[in-house]
mmCIF file of C-alpha atoms in Angstrom:
data_model
loop_
_atom_site.group_PDB
_atom_site.id
_atom_site.type_symbol
_atom_site.label_atom_id
_atom_site.label_comp_id
_atom_site.label_asym_id
_atom_site.label_seq_id
_atom_site.Cartn_x
_atom_site.Cartn_y
_atom_site.Cartn_z
ATOM 1 C CA MET A 1 9.577 1.949 -12.017
ATOM 2 C CA ALA A 2 12.773 3.621 -10.979
ATOM 3 C CA VAL A 3 13.619 4.808 -7.582
ATOM 4 C CA GLU A 4 13.887 8.364 -9.237
ATOM 5 C CA ASP A 5 10.213 8.215 -10.523
ATOM 6 C CA ARG A 6 8.890 6.513 -6.657
ATOM 7 C CA GLN A 7 10.979 9.220 -4.652
ATOM 8 C CA GLN A 8 9.733 12.274 -6.989
ATOM 9 C CA ARG A 9 5.242 10.503 -6.112
ATOM 10 C CA ASP A 10 6.008 10.399 -2.504
ATOM 11 C CA VAL A 11 7.820 13.425 -1.918
ATOM 12 C CA THR A 12 4.963 15.140 -4.025
ATOM 13 C CA SER A 13 2.520 15.957 -1.538
ATOM 14 C CA VAL A 14 -0.588 13.845 -0.740
ATOM 15 C CA ALA A 15 -3.421 15.487 -1.928
ATOM 16 C CA PRO A 16 -6.943 14.494 -2.482
ATOM 17 C CA PRO A 17 -7.951 13.607 -6.163
ATOM 18 C CA GLN A 18 -10.029 16.057 -7.185
ATOM 19 C CA ARG A 19 -12.297 13.221 -9.308
ATOM 20 C CA SER A 20 -16.273 12.926 -9.454
ATOM 21 C CA ASN A 21 -17.502 11.069 -6.317
ATOM 22 C CA ALA A 22 -14.749 11.958 -4.110
ATOM 23 C CA ASP A 23 -15.206 13.844 -0.702
ATOM 24 C CA PRO A 24 -14.672 17.593 -0.857
ATOM 25 C CA GLN A 25 -11.486 17.768 1.059
ATOM 26 C CA ARG A 26 -8.976 20.212 1.515
ATOM 27 C CA ALA A 27 -5.867 20.486 -1.427
ATOM 28 C CA GLY A 28 -2.974 19.050 0.208
ATOM 29 C CA ALA A 29 -3.916 17.208 2.467
ATOM 30 C CA VAL A 30 -5.234 13.570 3.127
ATOM 31 C CA PRO A 31 -8.392 13.383 4.544
ATOM 32 C CA SER A 32 -8.861 13.329 8.840
ATOM 33 C CA VAL A 33 -10.408 9.829 9.652
ATOM 34 C CA THR A 34 -10.047 8.252 12.434
ATOM 35 C CA PRO A 35 -7.557 5.077 12.858
ATOM 36 C CA PHE A 36 -8.156 1.861 14.193
ATOM 37 C CA ARG A 37 -7.727 2.048 18.196
ATOM 38 C CA SER A 38 -5.332 -0.441 19.776
ATOM 39 C CA PHE A 39 -1.510 -1.013 20.686
ATOM 40 C CA GLU A 40 -0.029 1.217 22.862
ATOM 41 C CA GLN A 41 -1.687 4.297 24.994
ATOM 42 C CA PRO A 42 -2.391 7.810 23.373
ATOM 43 C CA SER A 43 0.844 9.580 23.628
ATOM 44 C CA ALA A 44 0.798 13.463 26.112
ATOM 45 C CA PRO A 45 -0.244 15.916 23.275
ATOM 46 C CA ARG A 46 2.697 17.362 21.264
ATOM 47 C CA PRO A 47 2.920 20.838 20.296
ATOM 48 C CA PRO A 48 1.940 22.545 17.379
ATOM 49 C CA SER A 49 5.384 22.262 15.955
ATOM 50 C CA ALA A 50 5.569 17.906 16.143
ATOM 51 C CA THR A 51 6.761 15.832 12.644
ATOM 52 C CA TYR A 52 5.572 12.996 12.948
ATOM 53 C CA ALA A 53 7.051 9.655 10.756
ATOM 54 C CA ALA A 54 5.920 6.508 9.774
ATOM 55 C CA LEU A 55 7.929 3.437 8.190
ATOM 56 C CA ASP A 56 7.112 0.785 5.996
ATOM 57 C CA LEU A 57 10.451 -2.034 5.217
ATOM 58 C CA GLY A 58 8.529 -4.530 3.383
ATOM 59 C CA THR A 59 9.217 -7.675 1.114
ATOM 60 C CA ASN A 60 10.045 -5.209 -1.440
ATOM 61 C CA ASN A 61 9.689 -2.177 -0.436
ATOM 62 C CA CYS A 62 11.277 0.584 2.267
ATOM 63 C CA ARG A 63 8.748 3.270 1.862
ATOM 64 C CA LEU A 64 8.994 7.256 4.534
ATOM 65 C CA LEU A 65 6.647 9.279 4.986
ATOM 66 C CA ILE A 66 7.114 12.314 7.413
ATOM 67 C CA ALA A 67 4.128 14.823 8.133
ATOM 68 C CA ARG A 68 3.038 17.513 9.767
ATOM 69 C CA PRO A 69 -0.454 17.748 10.672
ATOM 70 C CA ALA A 70 -2.659 20.064 8.617
ATOM 71 C CA GLN A 71 -6.486 21.328 9.147
ATOM 72 C CA HIS A 72 -6.973 18.206 6.395
ATOM 73 C CA GLY A 73 -5.333 15.335 7.645
ATOM 74 C CA PHE A 74 -1.385 16.302 7.376
ATOM 75 C CA ARG A 75 1.198 18.216 4.603
ATOM 76 C CA VAL A 76 4.580 15.964 3.313
ATOM 77 C CA VAL A 77 7.355 17.032 4.532
ATOM 78 C CA ASP A 78 9.628 14.656 3.170
ATOM 79 C CA ALA A 79 9.383 11.099 2.219
ATOM 80 C CA PHE A 80 12.056 7.960 0.946
ATOM 81 C CA SER A 81 11.287 5.216 -1.229
ATOM 82 C CA ARG A 82 13.865 2.491 -2.174
ATOM 83 C CA ILE A 83 13.571 -1.423 -3.436
ATOM 84 C CA VAL A 84 15.066 -3.162 -1.544
ATOM 85 C CA ARG A 85 12.823 -7.014 -2.301
ATOM 86 C CA LEU A 86 13.761 -7.267 1.624
ATOM 87 C CA GLY A 87 11.970 -11.350 0.886
ATOM 88 C CA GLU A 88 14.297 -12.408 -2.145
ATOM 89 C CA GLY A 89 14.863 -16.022 -2.378
ATOM 90 C CA LEU A 90 12.489 -15.743 1.222
ATOM 91 C CA ALA A 91 10.108 -18.241 0.213
ATOM 92 C CA ALA A 92 12.737 -20.857 -1.071
ATOM 93 C CA SER A 93 15.351 -21.001 2.373
ATOM 94 C CA SER A 94 13.183 -18.847 5.282
ATOM 95 C CA ARG A 95 15.607 -16.756 5.638
ATOM 96 C CA LEU A 96 16.302 -12.760 4.637
ATOM 97 C CA ALA A 97 19.774 -13.409 2.912
ATOM 98 C CA ASP A 98 23.048 -11.413 3.921
ATOM 99 C CA ALA A 99 21.918 -9.801 -0.037
ATOM 100 C CA ALA A 100 18.376 -8.221 0.886
ATOM 101 C CA MET A 101 19.723 -8.391 4.443
ATOM 102 C CA ASP A 102 22.513 -5.187 3.595
ATOM 103 C CA ARG A 103 20.140 -3.123 1.177
ATOM 104 C CA ALA A 104 18.071 -2.905 3.456
ATOM 105 C CA VAL A 105 19.966 -1.363 5.980
ATOM 106 C CA GLU A 106 21.438 0.319 4.119
ATOM 107 C CA ALA A 107 17.788 2.446 2.672
ATOM 108 C CA LEU A 108 16.629 2.921 6.673
ATOM 109 C CA LYS A 109 19.709 4.668 7.243
ATOM 110 C CA ILE A 110 18.597 7.365 4.800
ATOM 111 C CA CYS A 111 15.607 6.840 6.360
ATOM 112 C CA ARG A 112 17.358 8.393 9.748
ATOM 113 C CA GLY A 113 18.941 10.472 8.212
ATOM 114 C CA LYS A 114 15.581 12.114 6.677
ATOM 115 C CA MET A 115 13.614 11.870 10.084
ATOM 116 C CA ALA A 116 17.016 13.865 12.111
ATOM 117 C CA ASN A 117 16.863 16.744 9.505
ATOM 118 C CA ARG A 118 13.476 17.314 9.461
ATOM 119 C CA GLY A 119 13.428 16.248 13.717
ATOM 120 C CA VAL A 120 10.523 13.697 13.641
ATOM 121 C CA THR A 121 9.041 13.637 17.211
ATOM 122 C CA ARG A 122 7.454 10.946 17.215
ATOM 123 C CA ALA A 123 7.367 7.937 14.961
ATOM 124 C CA ARG A 124 6.013 4.684 14.395
ATOM 125 C CA LEU A 125 8.414 2.074 11.620
ATOM 126 C CA VAL A 126 6.989 -1.206 11.345
ATOM 127 C CA THR A 127 8.125 -4.250 9.751
ATOM 128 C CA THR A 128 5.882 -5.993 8.237
ATOM 129 C CA GLU A 129 6.007 -10.174 5.830
ATOM 130 C CA ALA A 130 9.161 -11.005 5.483
ATOM 131 C CA CYS A 131 10.424 -10.266 9.214
ATOM 132 C CA ARG A 132 6.996 -11.638 10.407
ATOM 133 C CA ALA A 133 7.663 -15.379 8.605
ATOM 134 C CA ALA A 134 11.854 -15.737 7.882
ATOM 135 C CA THR A 135 13.471 -17.817 10.734
ATOM 136 C CA ASN A 136 16.801 -14.800 11.060
ATOM 137 C CA GLY A 137 14.048 -11.932 11.099
ATOM 138 C CA LEU A 138 14.577 -11.343 15.052
ATOM 139 C CA GLU A 139 18.336 -11.030 14.079
ATOM 140 C CA PHE A 140 17.767 -9.399 11.191
ATOM 141 C CA ILE A 141 15.674 -6.540 13.666
ATOM 142 C CA ARG A 142 18.292 -6.829 15.799
ATOM 143 C CA ARG A 143 21.310 -5.216 13.270
ATOM 144 C CA VAL A 144 18.594 -2.657 12.080
ATOM 145 C CA ALA A 145 19.112 -1.601 15.619
ATOM 146 C CA ALA A 146 22.924 -2.068 15.383
ATOM 147 C CA GLU A 147 23.997 -0.474 12.606
ATOM 148 C CA ALA A 148 20.982 2.561 11.110
ATOM 149 C CA GLU A 149 20.422 3.034 14.942
ATOM 150 C CA LEU A 150 16.513 2.781 14.825
ATOM 151 C CA ALA A 151 13.933 0.462 16.536
ATOM 152 C CA LEU A 152 11.395 -1.966 14.019
ATOM 153 C CA GLU A 153 8.009 -2.849 15.220
ATOM 154 C CA VAL A 154 7.515 -6.866 13.064
ATOM 155 C CA ILE A 155 3.342 -5.609 13.362
ATOM 156 C CA ASP A 156 0.710 -8.975 12.938
ATOM 157 C CA GLN A 157 -1.297 -9.310 9.622
ATOM 158 C CA ARG A 158 -4.375 -7.710 11.339
ATOM 159 C CA THR A 159 -3.181 -4.618 12.703
ATOM 160 C CA GLU A 160 -0.958 -4.055 8.922
ATOM 161 C CA ALA A 161 -4.590 -4.321 7.617
ATOM 162 C CA ALA A 162 -5.847 -2.346 9.888
ATOM 163 C CA LEU A 163 -3.120 -0.104 9.208
ATOM 164 C CA ALA A 164 -3.673 0.096 5.639
ATOM 165 C CA VAL A 165 -7.482 0.681 5.595
ATOM 166 C CA SER A 166 -7.743 3.751 7.971
ATOM 167 C CA GLY A 167 -5.293 4.280 5.388
ATOM 168 C CA CYS A 168 -6.761 4.775 1.827
ATOM 169 C CA ALA A 169 -10.696 4.408 3.019
ATOM 170 C CA ALA A 170 -11.631 8.104 2.623
ATOM 171 C CA LEU A 171 -11.475 6.744 -1.241
ATOM 172 C CA THR A 172 -14.563 4.822 -0.845
ATOM 173 C CA ASP A 173 -17.434 5.706 -2.248
ATOM 174 C CA PRO A 174 -19.637 7.168 0.297
ATOM 175 C CA ALA A 175 -22.692 5.490 -1.259
ATOM 176 C CA ALA A 176 -20.998 1.907 -1.319
ATOM 177 C CA GLU A 177 -22.859 -0.888 0.917
ATOM 178 C CA SER A 178 -19.810 -2.901 0.777
ATOM 179 C CA VAL A 179 -16.042 -2.359 -0.249
ATOM 180 C CA ILE A 180 -13.681 -4.797 -0.710
ATOM 181 C CA VAL A 181 -10.097 -3.324 0.082
ATOM 182 C CA PHE A 182 -7.159 -4.599 -0.394
ATOM 183 C CA ASP A 183 -3.309 -4.365 -0.639
ATOM 184 C CA ILE A 184 -0.945 -7.173 -2.992
ATOM 185 C CA GLY A 185 2.775 -6.798 -1.128
ATOM 186 C CA GLY A 186 5.676 -7.804 -2.065
ATOM 187 C CA GLY A 187 5.086 -11.575 0.053
ATOM 188 C CA SER A 188 1.995 -11.371 0.903
ATOM 189 C CA THR A 189 -1.358 -9.233 0.625
ATOM 190 C CA GLU A 190 -4.213 -7.816 2.550
ATOM 191 C CA ILE A 191 -7.714 -8.405 1.664
ATOM 192 C CA VAL A 192 -10.636 -6.182 3.728
ATOM 193 C CA TRP A 193 -13.856 -6.254 3.268
ATOM 194 C CA LEU A 194 -14.880 -3.070 4.603
ATOM 195 C CA GLY A 195 -18.930 -2.439 4.866
ATOM 196 C CA GLY A 196 -20.360 1.120 3.904
ATOM 197 C CA ARG A 197 -19.556 4.781 5.910
ATOM 198 C CA SER A 198 -22.888 4.772 7.646
ATOM 199 C CA GLU A 199 -21.873 1.807 10.124
ATOM 200 C CA ALA A 200 -19.246 3.330 11.547
ATOM 201 C CA ARG A 201 -16.596 6.722 11.580
ATOM 202 C CA ASP A 202 -14.261 4.944 12.544
ATOM 203 C CA PRO A 203 -12.936 2.459 9.268
ATOM 204 C CA ALA A 204 -11.772 0.000 11.600
ATOM 205 C CA ALA A 205 -14.873 -0.775 12.668
ATOM 206 C CA ARG A 206 -16.670 -1.654 9.482
ATOM 207 C CA ILE A 207 -14.165 -3.856 9.069
ATOM 208 C CA ARG A 208 -16.280 -7.604 8.411
ATOM 209 C CA GLU A 209 -13.818 -10.248 7.293
ATOM 210 C CA TRP A 210 -9.835 -9.616 6.320
ATOM 211 C CA ALA A 211 -7.471 -12.473 5.066
ATOM 212 C CA SER A 212 -3.720 -11.807 4.727
ATOM 213 C CA LEU A 213 -3.347 -14.207 2.038
ATOM 214 C CA PRO A 214 0.838 -15.941 1.605
ATOM 215 C CA ILE A 215 1.158 -14.106 -2.300
ATOM 216 C CA GLY A 216 3.120 -11.387 -3.261
ATOM 217 C CA VAL A 217 4.382 -9.974 -6.568
ATOM 218 C CA VAL A 218 7.902 -11.863 -5.252
ATOM 219 C CA THR A 219 6.053 -15.637 -4.374
ATOM 220 C CA VAL A 220 4.641 -15.422 -6.887
ATOM 221 C CA ALA A 221 7.691 -14.069 -9.398
ATOM 222 C CA GLU A 222 10.271 -16.414 -8.021
ATOM 223 C CA ARG A 223 6.945 -19.455 -8.118
ATOM 224 C CA TYR A 224 6.823 -18.966 -11.981
ATOM 225 C CA GLY A 225 8.966 -16.713 -13.254
ATOM 226 C CA GLY A 226 8.609 -13.305 -14.494
ATOM 227 C CA ILE A 227 10.295 -12.537 -17.523
ATOM 228 C CA GLU A 228 8.920 -14.514 -20.193
ATOM 229 C CA VAL A 229 4.524 -14.735 -18.681
ATOM 230 C CA SER A 230 2.655 -15.312 -21.970
ATOM 231 C CA ARG A 231 -0.951 -16.040 -21.805
ATOM 232 C CA GLU A 232 -1.039 -19.770 -20.157
ATOM 233 C CA LEU A 233 1.413 -18.639 -17.344
ATOM 234 C CA PHE A 234 -0.513 -15.435 -16.686
ATOM 235 C CA GLU A 235 -3.691 -18.262 -16.455
ATOM 236 C CA ARG A 236 -1.446 -20.105 -14.371
ATOM 237 C CA MET A 237 -0.680 -17.199 -11.757
ATOM 238 C CA VAL A 238 -4.489 -15.978 -11.333
ATOM 239 C CA ASP A 239 -6.164 -19.431 -11.016
ATOM 240 C CA ASP A 240 -3.186 -20.492 -8.123
ATOM 241 C CA CYS A 241 -3.603 -16.755 -6.503
ATOM 242 C CA ALA A 242 -7.505 -17.849 -6.767
ATOM 243 C CA GLN A 243 -7.200 -20.394 -4.384
ATOM 244 C CA ALA A 244 -5.367 -19.173 -1.910
ATOM 245 C CA LEU A 245 -8.336 -16.479 -2.004
ATOM 246 C CA ALA A 246 -11.550 -18.751 -1.614
ATOM 247 C CA PRO A 247 -11.958 -19.171 1.763
ATOM 248 C CA PHE A 248 -12.214 -14.690 2.166
ATOM 249 C CA ALA A 249 -14.215 -14.952 -0.695
ATOM 250 C CA LYS A 250 -16.635 -17.380 0.053
ATOM 251 C CA LYS A 251 -17.253 -15.132 3.234
ATOM 252 C CA ALA A 252 -17.374 -12.326 1.907
ATOM 253 C CA ALA A 253 -19.283 -13.266 -0.851
ATOM 254 C CA GLY A 254 -22.338 -11.263 -0.280
ATOM 255 C CA ALA A 255 -20.032 -7.640 -0.336
ATOM 256 C CA LYS A 256 -20.906 -7.703 -3.903
ATOM 257 C CA ASP A 257 -24.494 -7.884 -4.273
ATOM 258 C CA SER A 258 -24.219 -4.330 -1.905
ATOM 259 C CA ARG A 259 -25.501 -1.336 -3.031
ATOM 260 C CA SER A 260 -22.571 0.538 -5.187
ATOM 261 C CA PHE A 261 -20.471 -1.904 -4.833
ATOM 262 C CA HIS A 262 -16.759 -1.314 -6.356
ATOM 263 C CA LEU A 263 -12.784 -3.017 -5.161
ATOM 264 C CA LEU A 264 -10.614 -0.537 -3.606
ATOM 265 C CA GLY A 265 -7.287 -0.903 -4.343
ATOM 266 C CA THR A 266 -3.419 0.113 -2.595
ATOM 267 C CA SER A 267 -0.294 -1.335 -3.759
ATOM 268 C CA GLY A 268 1.894 -0.330 -6.758
ATOM 269 C CA THR A 269 0.573 -3.181 -8.847
ATOM 270 C CA VAL A 270 -3.116 -1.301 -9.060
ATOM 271 C CA THR A 271 -1.129 2.266 -9.299
ATOM 272 C CA THR A 272 1.441 1.295 -12.441
ATOM 273 C CA VAL A 273 -2.232 -0.403 -13.747
ATOM 274 C CA ALA A 274 -3.199 3.069 -13.914
ATOM 275 C CA GLY A 275 0.084 5.029 -14.889
ATOM 276 C CA ILE A 276 -0.528 3.001 -17.777
ATOM 277 C CA HIS A 277 -4.119 2.945 -18.501
ATOM 278 C CA LEU A 278 -3.258 7.042 -18.720
ATOM 279 C CA ASP A 279 -0.190 6.789 -20.597
ATOM 280 C CA LEU A 280 1.949 8.326 -18.628
ATOM 281 C CA PRO A 281 5.506 10.158 -19.170
ATOM 282 C CA ARG A 282 6.213 10.106 -15.577
ATOM 283 C CA TYR A 283 5.072 8.475 -12.977
ATOM 284 C CA ASP A 284 2.830 10.783 -11.268
ATOM 285 C CA ARG A 285 0.329 10.794 -8.043
ATOM 286 C CA ARG A 286 -1.363 13.750 -8.429
ATOM 287 C CA GLU A 287 -2.822 11.651 -11.491
ATOM 288 C CA VAL A 288 -3.551 8.475 -10.353
ATOM 289 C CA ASP A 289 -4.783 8.802 -6.494
ATOM 290 C CA GLY A 290 -8.813 8.845 -6.106
ATOM 291 C CA LEU A 291 -9.027 7.762 -9.881
ATOM 292 C CA TRP A 292 -11.562 5.313 -10.649
ATOM 293 C CA MET A 293 -10.781 2.912 -13.546
ATOM 294 C CA HIS A 294 -12.772 0.027 -15.463
ATOM 295 C CA GLN A 295 -12.976 -3.385 -16.418
ATOM 296 C CA ARG A 296 -12.132 -2.730 -19.805
ATOM 297 C CA ASP A 297 -8.833 -0.445 -18.800
ATOM 298 C CA ILE A 298 -7.330 -3.324 -16.582
ATOM 299 C CA LEU A 299 -8.155 -5.896 -19.079
ATOM 300 C CA THR A 300 -7.034 -3.214 -21.250
ATOM 301 C CA VAL A 301 -3.960 -2.852 -19.268
ATOM 302 C CA ILE A 302 -3.177 -6.628 -18.955
ATOM 303 C CA ASP A 303 -3.189 -7.506 -21.895
ATOM 304 C CA ARG A 304 -0.763 -4.672 -23.095
ATOM 305 C CA LEU A 305 1.300 -6.290 -20.439
ATOM 306 C CA ILE A 306 1.198 -9.214 -21.265
ATOM 307 C CA GLU A 307 2.131 -8.929 -25.025
ATOM 308 C CA MET A 308 5.397 -6.965 -23.920
ATOM 309 C CA ASP A 309 8.528 -9.096 -23.744
ATOM 310 C CA TYR A 310 10.481 -7.481 -20.837
ATOM 311 C CA ALA A 311 12.849 -5.700 -22.038
ATOM 312 C CA ALA A 312 9.665 -3.251 -23.241
ATOM 313 C CA ARG A 313 8.359 -3.673 -19.611
ATOM 314 C CA ALA A 314 11.676 -2.418 -18.560
ATOM 315 C CA ALA A 315 11.031 0.149 -19.868
ATOM 316 C CA ASN A 316 8.180 1.679 -19.411
ATOM 317 C CA ALA A 317 8.048 5.062 -17.125
ATOM 318 C CA CYS A 318 5.310 3.716 -15.206
ATOM 319 C CA ILE A 319 7.739 0.376 -14.103
ATOM 320 C CA GLY A 320 11.048 0.027 -15.185
ATOM 321 C CA ARG A 321 13.651 -1.895 -14.856
ATOM 322 C CA GLU A 322 12.985 -2.850 -10.700
ATOM 323 C CA ARG A 323 9.792 -3.586 -11.011
ATOM 324 C CA ALA A 324 10.004 -5.222 -14.956
ATOM 325 C CA ASP A 325 9.273 -9.431 -13.646
ATOM 326 C CA LEU A 326 7.134 -8.638 -11.059
ATOM 327 C CA VAL A 327 4.905 -5.982 -12.070
ATOM 328 C CA LEU A 328 2.366 -9.562 -14.206
ATOM 329 C CA ALA A 329 3.180 -11.192 -10.899
ATOM 330 C CA GLY A 330 1.472 -8.566 -9.768
ATOM 331 C CA CYS A 331 -1.774 -8.694 -11.945
ATOM 332 C CA ALA A 332 -2.005 -12.060 -11.814
ATOM 333 C CA ILE A 333 -3.077 -11.116 -8.003
ATOM 334 C CA PHE A 334 -5.182 -7.830 -8.987
ATOM 335 C CA GLU A 335 -6.886 -10.011 -11.286
ATOM 336 C CA ALA A 336 -7.874 -12.750 -9.235
ATOM 337 C CA ILE A 337 -9.391 -10.702 -6.964
ATOM 338 C CA ARG A 338 -11.169 -8.989 -9.597
ATOM 339 C CA ARG A 339 -13.229 -12.464 -10.575
ATOM 340 C CA ALA A 340 -13.970 -13.236 -7.048
ATOM 341 C CA PHE A 341 -15.353 -10.059 -6.912
ATOM 342 C CA PRO A 342 -16.941 -8.982 -10.217
ATOM 343 C CA SER A 343 -17.516 -5.233 -10.112
ATOM 344 C CA GLU A 344 -17.411 -2.792 -12.630
ATOM 345 C CA ARG A 345 -15.419 0.380 -11.236
ATOM 346 C CA VAL A 346 -11.965 -0.319 -8.986
ATOM 347 C CA ARG A 347 -10.501 2.719 -7.368
ATOM 348 C CA ILE A 348 -7.218 3.147 -7.360
ATOM 349 C CA ALA A 349 -5.326 4.731 -4.495
ATOM 350 C CA ASP A 350 -1.744 5.721 -3.892
ATOM 351 C CA ARG A 351 -1.977 5.721 0.610
ATOM 352 C CA GLY A 352 -2.416 3.254 2.786
ATOM 353 C CA LEU A 353 -0.525 1.646 5.893
ATOM 354 C CA ARG A 354 1.799 4.771 6.007
ATOM 355 C CA GLU A 355 -0.951 7.187 5.967
ATOM 356 C CA GLY A 356 -2.874 5.180 7.949
ATOM 357 C CA ILE A 357 -0.068 4.770 11.039
ATOM 358 C CA LEU A 358 0.804 8.667 10.462
ATOM 359 C CA LEU A 359 -3.112 9.802 11.317
ATOM 360 C CA ARG A 360 -3.285 7.364 13.827
ATOM 361 C CA MET A 361 -0.509 8.670 15.585
ATOM 362 C CA MET A 362 -1.569 12.182 15.316
ATOM 363 C CA HIS A 363 -5.640 11.162 16.368
ATOM 364 C CA GLU A 364 -3.430 9.663 19.754
ATOM 365 C CA ASP A 365 -1.594 12.672 19.970
ATOM 366 C CA ARG A 366 -4.752 15.265 19.152
ATOM 367 C CA ALA A 367 -3.488 17.230 16.791
ATOM 368 C CA TRP A 368 -6.720 18.621 14.721
ATOM 369 C CA TRP A 369 -8.167 19.328 18.198
ATOM 370 C CA ARG A 370 -5.420 21.821 19.025
ATOM 371 C CA ARG A 371 -5.803 23.567 15.926
ATOM 372 C CA LYS A 372 -9.301 24.733 15.913
#
């Protein structure tokens, strides 16, 4: 998807899904949940005008969300998203490339300017798999501190999974006793077996099993190529991803036998699939976030993508030139998860790690208590 499209998606206020089986929520706010309890101790209460920022620098994207507390969660006041491909070539060299670091630093400078302009009073700036895996990850963190004047925090895999779950758990079916939640990233895929809402209010407390798989859209595309993808090559991708998924699938095998079981996906891959399914002329998160997709819908989209050549994928408004070589790699991961955990229903979330970070900070600051 083009950068401008992704930015337009993010600056729209985060609103609850207006579809069947969605929880009743106030329009324009992300549902309030009790986020994962870990990290530093809660800070002192902030004034009502507090403005929060969550930044996620991943293997492929740099994404910022700035928000203020609202009665039922928070309202987005500004956002930014740019594809930087920080992990480009990482699998082969074990190092972050100079050009990739340059792109990321420039994006981070824009984020710093947005935070300053919006008067952000508390922020959490995290980076994930690329910096975890790179031998020069610490060197890059120091460069960001010197040039962009931002202190990035390298979070571990468990933390990443728990925050992503906290950010999208409100979209699980209230009747579901088990849900498989997955976040397909650039360098890794976080996957969680989540118990039903009756088990605990805190989504992180309902995590039964979790794993961080060493497969992402960038790593799979670099291994197999993403320009020309035949059906045979796609199936090889799926088989490779299935092998990486197998240990978790064995541990979480009981999930699919639970009442009202379904999948919940949060990533650029699943939101792209949803946008193509809806034939959107331009990506619109209000149409995608909270959408229920059925098995036949997903298979139809994947078949369409395999039949497209690279130019057709690049021309699609929900993919764009910057993702055209990555989308089928993401679909291969998606398909491996669907085959391991068969479900007629998949819910699509255009929310996740950043939303989880924001909710946790606001919870620590007792932001909603002060608004009563």
